[in-house]
Coordinates of C-alpha atoms and ligand atoms in Angstrom, one line a residue:
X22 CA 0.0 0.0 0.0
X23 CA 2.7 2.0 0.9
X24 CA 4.6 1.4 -2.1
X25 CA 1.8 2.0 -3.7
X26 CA 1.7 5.8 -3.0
X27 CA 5.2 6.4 -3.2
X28 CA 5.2 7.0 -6.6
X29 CA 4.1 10.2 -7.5
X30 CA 4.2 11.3 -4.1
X31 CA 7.9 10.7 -3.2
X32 CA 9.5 13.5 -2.3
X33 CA 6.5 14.8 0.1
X34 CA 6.2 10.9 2.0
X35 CA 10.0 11.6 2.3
X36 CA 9.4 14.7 4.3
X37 CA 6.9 12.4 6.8
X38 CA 10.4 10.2 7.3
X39 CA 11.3 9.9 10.9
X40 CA 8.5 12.5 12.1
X41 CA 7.6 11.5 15.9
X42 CA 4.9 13.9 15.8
X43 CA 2.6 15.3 13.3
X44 CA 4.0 18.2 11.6
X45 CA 1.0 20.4 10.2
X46 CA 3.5 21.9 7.6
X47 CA 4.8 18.4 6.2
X48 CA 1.3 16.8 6.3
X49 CA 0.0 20.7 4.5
X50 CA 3.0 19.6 1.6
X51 CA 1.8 15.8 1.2
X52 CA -1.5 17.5 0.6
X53 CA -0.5 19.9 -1.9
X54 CA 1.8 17.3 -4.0
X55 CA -1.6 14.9 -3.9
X56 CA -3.7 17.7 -5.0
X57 CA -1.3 18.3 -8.3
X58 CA -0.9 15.0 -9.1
X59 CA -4.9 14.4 -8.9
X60 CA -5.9 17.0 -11.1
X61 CA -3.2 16.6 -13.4
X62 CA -4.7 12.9 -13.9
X63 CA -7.9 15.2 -14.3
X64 CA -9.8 14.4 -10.9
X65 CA -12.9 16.7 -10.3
X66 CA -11.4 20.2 -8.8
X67 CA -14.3 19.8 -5.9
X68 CA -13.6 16.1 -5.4
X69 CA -9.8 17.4 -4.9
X70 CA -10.6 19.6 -2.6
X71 CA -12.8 17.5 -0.1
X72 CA -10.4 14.9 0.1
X73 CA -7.7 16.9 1.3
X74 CA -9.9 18.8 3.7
X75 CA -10.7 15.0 4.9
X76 CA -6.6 14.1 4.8
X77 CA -5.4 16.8 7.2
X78 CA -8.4 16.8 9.2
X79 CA -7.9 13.2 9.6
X80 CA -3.7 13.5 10.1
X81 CA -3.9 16.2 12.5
X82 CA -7.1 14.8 14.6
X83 CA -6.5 11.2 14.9
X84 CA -3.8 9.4 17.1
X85 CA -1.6 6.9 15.3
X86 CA -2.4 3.4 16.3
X87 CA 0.1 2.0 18.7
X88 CA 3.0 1.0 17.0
X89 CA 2.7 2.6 13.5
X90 CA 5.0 5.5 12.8
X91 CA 3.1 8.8 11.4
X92 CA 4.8 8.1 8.2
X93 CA 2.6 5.0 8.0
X94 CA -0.6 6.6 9.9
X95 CA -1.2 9.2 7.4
X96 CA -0.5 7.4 4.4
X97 CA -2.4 4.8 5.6
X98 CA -5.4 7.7 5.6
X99 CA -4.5 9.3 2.5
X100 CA -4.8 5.8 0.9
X101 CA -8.4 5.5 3.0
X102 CA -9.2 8.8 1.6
X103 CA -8.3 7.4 -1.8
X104 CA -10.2 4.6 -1.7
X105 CA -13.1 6.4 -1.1
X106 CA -13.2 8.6 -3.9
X107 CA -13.1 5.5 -6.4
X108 CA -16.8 5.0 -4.6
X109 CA -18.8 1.7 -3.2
X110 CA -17.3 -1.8 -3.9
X111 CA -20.0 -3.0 -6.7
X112 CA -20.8 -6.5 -6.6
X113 CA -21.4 -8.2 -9.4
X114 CA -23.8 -11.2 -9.0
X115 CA -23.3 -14.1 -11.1
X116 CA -27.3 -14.9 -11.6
X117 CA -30.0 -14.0 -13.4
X118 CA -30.4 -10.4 -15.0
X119 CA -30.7 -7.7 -17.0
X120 CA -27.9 -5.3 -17.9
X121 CA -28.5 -1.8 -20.1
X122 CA -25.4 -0.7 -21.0
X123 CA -25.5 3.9 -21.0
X124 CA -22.7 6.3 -22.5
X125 CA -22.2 8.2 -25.3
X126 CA -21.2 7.3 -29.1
X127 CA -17.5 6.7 -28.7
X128 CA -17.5 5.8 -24.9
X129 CA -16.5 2.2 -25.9
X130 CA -20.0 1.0 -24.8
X131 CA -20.6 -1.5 -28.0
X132 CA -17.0 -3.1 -27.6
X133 CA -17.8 -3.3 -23.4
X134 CA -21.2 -5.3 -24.2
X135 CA -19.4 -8.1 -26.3
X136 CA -16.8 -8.0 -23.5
X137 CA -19.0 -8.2 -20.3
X138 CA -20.8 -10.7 -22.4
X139 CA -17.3 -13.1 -22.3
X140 CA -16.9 -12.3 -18.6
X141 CA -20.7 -14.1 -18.1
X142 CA -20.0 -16.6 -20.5
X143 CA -16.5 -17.7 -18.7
X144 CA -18.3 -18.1 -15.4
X145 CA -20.8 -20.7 -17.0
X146 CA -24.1 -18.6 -17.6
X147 CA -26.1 -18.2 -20.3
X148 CA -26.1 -15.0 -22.1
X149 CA -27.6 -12.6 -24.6
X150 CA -26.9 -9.4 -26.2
X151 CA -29.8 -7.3 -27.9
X152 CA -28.0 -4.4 -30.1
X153 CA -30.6 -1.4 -29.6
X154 CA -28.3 1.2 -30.7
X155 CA -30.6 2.4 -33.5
X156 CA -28.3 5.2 -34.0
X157 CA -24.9 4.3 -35.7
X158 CA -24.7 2.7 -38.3
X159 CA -23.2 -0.8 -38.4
X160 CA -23.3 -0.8 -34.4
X161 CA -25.4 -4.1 -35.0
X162 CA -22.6 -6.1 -37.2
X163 CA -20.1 -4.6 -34.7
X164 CA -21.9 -6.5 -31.9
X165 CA -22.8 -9.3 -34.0
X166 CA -18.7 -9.8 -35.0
X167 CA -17.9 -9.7 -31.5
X168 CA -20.9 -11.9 -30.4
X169 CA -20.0 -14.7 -33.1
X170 CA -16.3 -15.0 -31.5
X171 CA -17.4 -16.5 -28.4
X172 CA -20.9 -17.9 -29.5
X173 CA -23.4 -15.3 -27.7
X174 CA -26.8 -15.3 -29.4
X175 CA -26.8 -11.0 -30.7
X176 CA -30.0 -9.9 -31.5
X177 CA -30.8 -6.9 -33.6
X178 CA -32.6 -5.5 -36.1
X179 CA -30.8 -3.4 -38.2
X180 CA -32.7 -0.6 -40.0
X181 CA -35.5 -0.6 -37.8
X182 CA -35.3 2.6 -35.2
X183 CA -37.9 2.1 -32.7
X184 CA -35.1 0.4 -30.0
X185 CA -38.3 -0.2 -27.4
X186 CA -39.7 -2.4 -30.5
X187 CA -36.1 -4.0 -30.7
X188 CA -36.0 -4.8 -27.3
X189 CA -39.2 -6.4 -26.6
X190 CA -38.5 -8.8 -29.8
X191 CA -35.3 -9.3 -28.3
X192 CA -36.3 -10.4 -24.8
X193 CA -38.7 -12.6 -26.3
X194 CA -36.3 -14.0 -28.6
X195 CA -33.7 -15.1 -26.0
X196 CA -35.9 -15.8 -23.0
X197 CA -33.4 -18.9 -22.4
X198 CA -30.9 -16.9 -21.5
X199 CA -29.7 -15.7 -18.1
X200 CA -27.8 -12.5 -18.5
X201 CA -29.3 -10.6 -20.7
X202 CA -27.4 -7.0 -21.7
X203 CA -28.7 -4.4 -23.7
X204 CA -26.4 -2.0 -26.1
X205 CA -28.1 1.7 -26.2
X206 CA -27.4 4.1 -28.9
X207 CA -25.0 6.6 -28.1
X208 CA -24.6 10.5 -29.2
X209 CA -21.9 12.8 -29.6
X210 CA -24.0 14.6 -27.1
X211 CA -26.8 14.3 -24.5
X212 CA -29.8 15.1 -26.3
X213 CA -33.1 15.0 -25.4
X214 CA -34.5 12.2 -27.2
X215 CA -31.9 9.8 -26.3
X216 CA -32.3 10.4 -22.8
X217 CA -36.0 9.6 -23.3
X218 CA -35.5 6.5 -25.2
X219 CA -33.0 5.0 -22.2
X220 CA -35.6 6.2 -19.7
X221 CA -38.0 3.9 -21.7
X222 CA -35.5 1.2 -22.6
X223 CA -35.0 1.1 -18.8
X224 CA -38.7 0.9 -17.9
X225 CA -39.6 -1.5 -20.2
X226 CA -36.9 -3.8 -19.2
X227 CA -37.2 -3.3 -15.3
X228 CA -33.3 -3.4 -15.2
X229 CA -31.5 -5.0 -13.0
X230 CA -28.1 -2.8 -13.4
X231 CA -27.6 0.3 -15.3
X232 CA -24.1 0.7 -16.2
X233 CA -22.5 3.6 -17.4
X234 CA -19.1 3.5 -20.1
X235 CA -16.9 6.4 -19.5
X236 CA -13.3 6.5 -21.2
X237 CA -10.6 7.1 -19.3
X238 CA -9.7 10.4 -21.3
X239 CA -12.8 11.9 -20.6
X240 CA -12.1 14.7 -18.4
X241 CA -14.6 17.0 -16.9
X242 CA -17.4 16.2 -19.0
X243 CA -17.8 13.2 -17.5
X244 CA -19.5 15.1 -14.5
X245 CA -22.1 16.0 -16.3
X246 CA -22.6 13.4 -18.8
X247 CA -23.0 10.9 -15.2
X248 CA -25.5 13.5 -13.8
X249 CA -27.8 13.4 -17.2
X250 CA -27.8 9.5 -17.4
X251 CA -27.9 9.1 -13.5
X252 CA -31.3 11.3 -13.3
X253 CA -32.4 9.2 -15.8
X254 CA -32.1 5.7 -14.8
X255 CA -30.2 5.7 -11.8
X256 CA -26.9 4.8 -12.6
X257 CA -25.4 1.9 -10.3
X258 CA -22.2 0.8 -11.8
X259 CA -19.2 2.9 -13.8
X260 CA -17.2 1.1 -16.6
X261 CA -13.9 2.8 -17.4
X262 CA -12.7 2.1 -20.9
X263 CA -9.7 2.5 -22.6
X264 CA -6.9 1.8 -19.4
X265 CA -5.0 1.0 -22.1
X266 CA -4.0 4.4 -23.4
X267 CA -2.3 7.4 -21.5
X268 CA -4.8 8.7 -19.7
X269 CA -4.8 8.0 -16.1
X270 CA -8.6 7.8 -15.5
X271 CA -9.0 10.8 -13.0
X272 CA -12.3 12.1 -15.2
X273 CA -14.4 8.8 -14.8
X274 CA -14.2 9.6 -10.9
X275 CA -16.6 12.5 -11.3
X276 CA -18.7 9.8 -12.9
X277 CA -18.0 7.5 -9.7
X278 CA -19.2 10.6 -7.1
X279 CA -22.1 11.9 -9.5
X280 CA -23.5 8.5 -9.2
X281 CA -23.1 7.5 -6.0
X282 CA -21.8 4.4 -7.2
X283 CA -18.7 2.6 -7.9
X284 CA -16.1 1.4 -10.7
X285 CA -17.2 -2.3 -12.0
X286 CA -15.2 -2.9 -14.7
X287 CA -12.1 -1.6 -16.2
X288 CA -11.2 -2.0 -20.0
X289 CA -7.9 -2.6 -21.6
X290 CA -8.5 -2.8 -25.3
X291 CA -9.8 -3.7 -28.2
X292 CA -10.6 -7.3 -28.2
X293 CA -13.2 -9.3 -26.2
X294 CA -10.9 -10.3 -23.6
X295 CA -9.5 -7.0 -22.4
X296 CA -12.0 -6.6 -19.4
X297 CA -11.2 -6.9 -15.2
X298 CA -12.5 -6.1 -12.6
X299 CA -11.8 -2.8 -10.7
X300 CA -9.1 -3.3 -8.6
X301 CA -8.3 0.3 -6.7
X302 CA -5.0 -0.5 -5.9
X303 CA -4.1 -0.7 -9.4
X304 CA -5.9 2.5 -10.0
X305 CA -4.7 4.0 -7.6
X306 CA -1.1 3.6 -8.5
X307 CA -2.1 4.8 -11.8
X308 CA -3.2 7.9 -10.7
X309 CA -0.3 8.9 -8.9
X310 CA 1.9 7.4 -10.8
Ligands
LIG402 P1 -19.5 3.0 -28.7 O1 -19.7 4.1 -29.8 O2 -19.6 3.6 -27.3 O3 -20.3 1.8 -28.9 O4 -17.9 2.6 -28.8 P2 -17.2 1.4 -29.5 O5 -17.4 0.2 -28.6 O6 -17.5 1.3 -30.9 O7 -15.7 1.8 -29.2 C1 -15.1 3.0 -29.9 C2 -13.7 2.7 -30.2 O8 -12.9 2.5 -29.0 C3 -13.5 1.4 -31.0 O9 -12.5 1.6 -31.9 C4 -13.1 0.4 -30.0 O10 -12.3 -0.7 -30.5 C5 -12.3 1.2 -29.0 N1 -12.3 0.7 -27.6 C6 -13.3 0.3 -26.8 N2 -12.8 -0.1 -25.6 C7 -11.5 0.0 -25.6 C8 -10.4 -0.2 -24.7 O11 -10.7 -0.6 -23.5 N3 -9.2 0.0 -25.1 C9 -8.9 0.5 -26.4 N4 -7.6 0.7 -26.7 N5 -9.9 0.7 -27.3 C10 -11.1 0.5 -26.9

């Protein structure tokens, strides 16, 4: 854990070395080396800000347990702190139910539906994948070529833009089936009628999760993007795609506190395999380092 931090925090956890007592001006300069690093990885100014009012509130208030240096006591909180920006652990139950898959065009949504679909397969259930993205054409071959790789039923039907339509046919059509996940159309923005058609998408289907793709080099628009979809249909789960490429992520956690939910799933690339589970150590690291 410890390690963990180092990275892009070095020379400020140095300054903590050998402190017997805590020093308001070193833990001040821990803070204010976090605070860069953060919203260089493009964390939420606000979100900054709280969690170093919570650090040195927390490193100047509470006693070190017995027999852990401060070094260790307010790392160990600024990791805590950490932690709790990247939002509730999300469970994901391996059961019965119905996914709808939210973002917008580009997010990475379409590849993240063939993927989650693998992830269901590989632990031995049964699944589906109805393609209602009405909106871009050739999102249903797209889902289809993924689909066909790993033998998951895809159904769609291309040309036809009433996605409630779609959907009901599609239910119907794989009834078998016991995760069922449903690719909406995404825009280039958040216009009205799209948010409609999820809100209808979502009542129709009685959803059991409503999961939202952000890319990791999505800055601050992610804030607001989570806020439209979450007033919508609730939003219980984050994807982050694209881990993969430079960006360290920090955007998507707007998404995380917008919501009130947590990181599922982290993507790292293009083919069906390239999905895990959120691990916040690893994003952690990444953030800082
Ligand atoms: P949609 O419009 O949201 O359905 O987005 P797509 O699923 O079509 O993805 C947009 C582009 O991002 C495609 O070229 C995908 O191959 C690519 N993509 C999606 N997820 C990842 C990822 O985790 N890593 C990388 N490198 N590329 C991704």
């Amino acid at each position: 854990m410890l390690d963990r931090l180092g990275t892009g925090l070095k020379d400020a956890v140095k300054k903590l070395a050998g402190k017997t007592v805590i020093d308001r001006a070193a833990v001040e300069e821990l803070v204010k080396d976090l605070q860069r690093v953060l919203l260089q990885a493009d964390v939420n100014v606000k979100l900054v800000m709280n969690l170093s009012k919570a650090i040195k509130k927390r490193s100047l208030e509470e006693e070190p347990p017995k027999g852990m240096s401060v070094r260790e006591h307010v790392l160990r909180i600024v990791y805590q702190e950490l932690v709790n920006l990247m939002g509730d652990e999300v469970t994901v139950t391996l059961g019965p139910q119905i996914i709808l898959m939210a973002g917008l065009q580009g997010s990475g949504k379409t590849t993240t539906t063939g993927k989650l679909a693998r992830y269901f397969q590989r632990k031995g259930l049964r699944v589906g994948v109805i393609c209602a993205d009405v909106f871009r054409p050739g999102a249903y071959d797209q889902l289809k070529n993924l689909c066909n790789k790993v033998n998951v039923p895809c159904y769609g039907e291309p040309g036809v833009t009433d996605a409630v339509k779609i959907v009901e046919n599609g239910i119907r059509e794989l009834k078998n089936t016991e995760v069922l996940i449903i690719d909406t159309q995404g825009r280039h923005a958040l216009e009205d009628d799209l948010i409609s058609e999820i809100i209808d998408l979502n009542n129709l289907t009685k959803a059991t999760h409503r999961w939202l793709v952000i890319d990791a080099a999505l800055g601050q628009q992610a804030k607001e993007q989570a806020a439209r979809f979450h007033e919508a249909i609730s939003i219980d789960g984050v994807i982050i795609t694209k881990m993969d490429g430079t960006a360290k992520g920090g955007g998507a956690l707007s998404a995380v506190a917008e919501t009130g939910s947590g990181i599922v799933f982290t993507g790292s690339g293009e083919t069906i395999e390239d999905l895990e589970r959120f691990d916040p150590d690893s994003f952690i690291s990444r953030l800082l380092g």
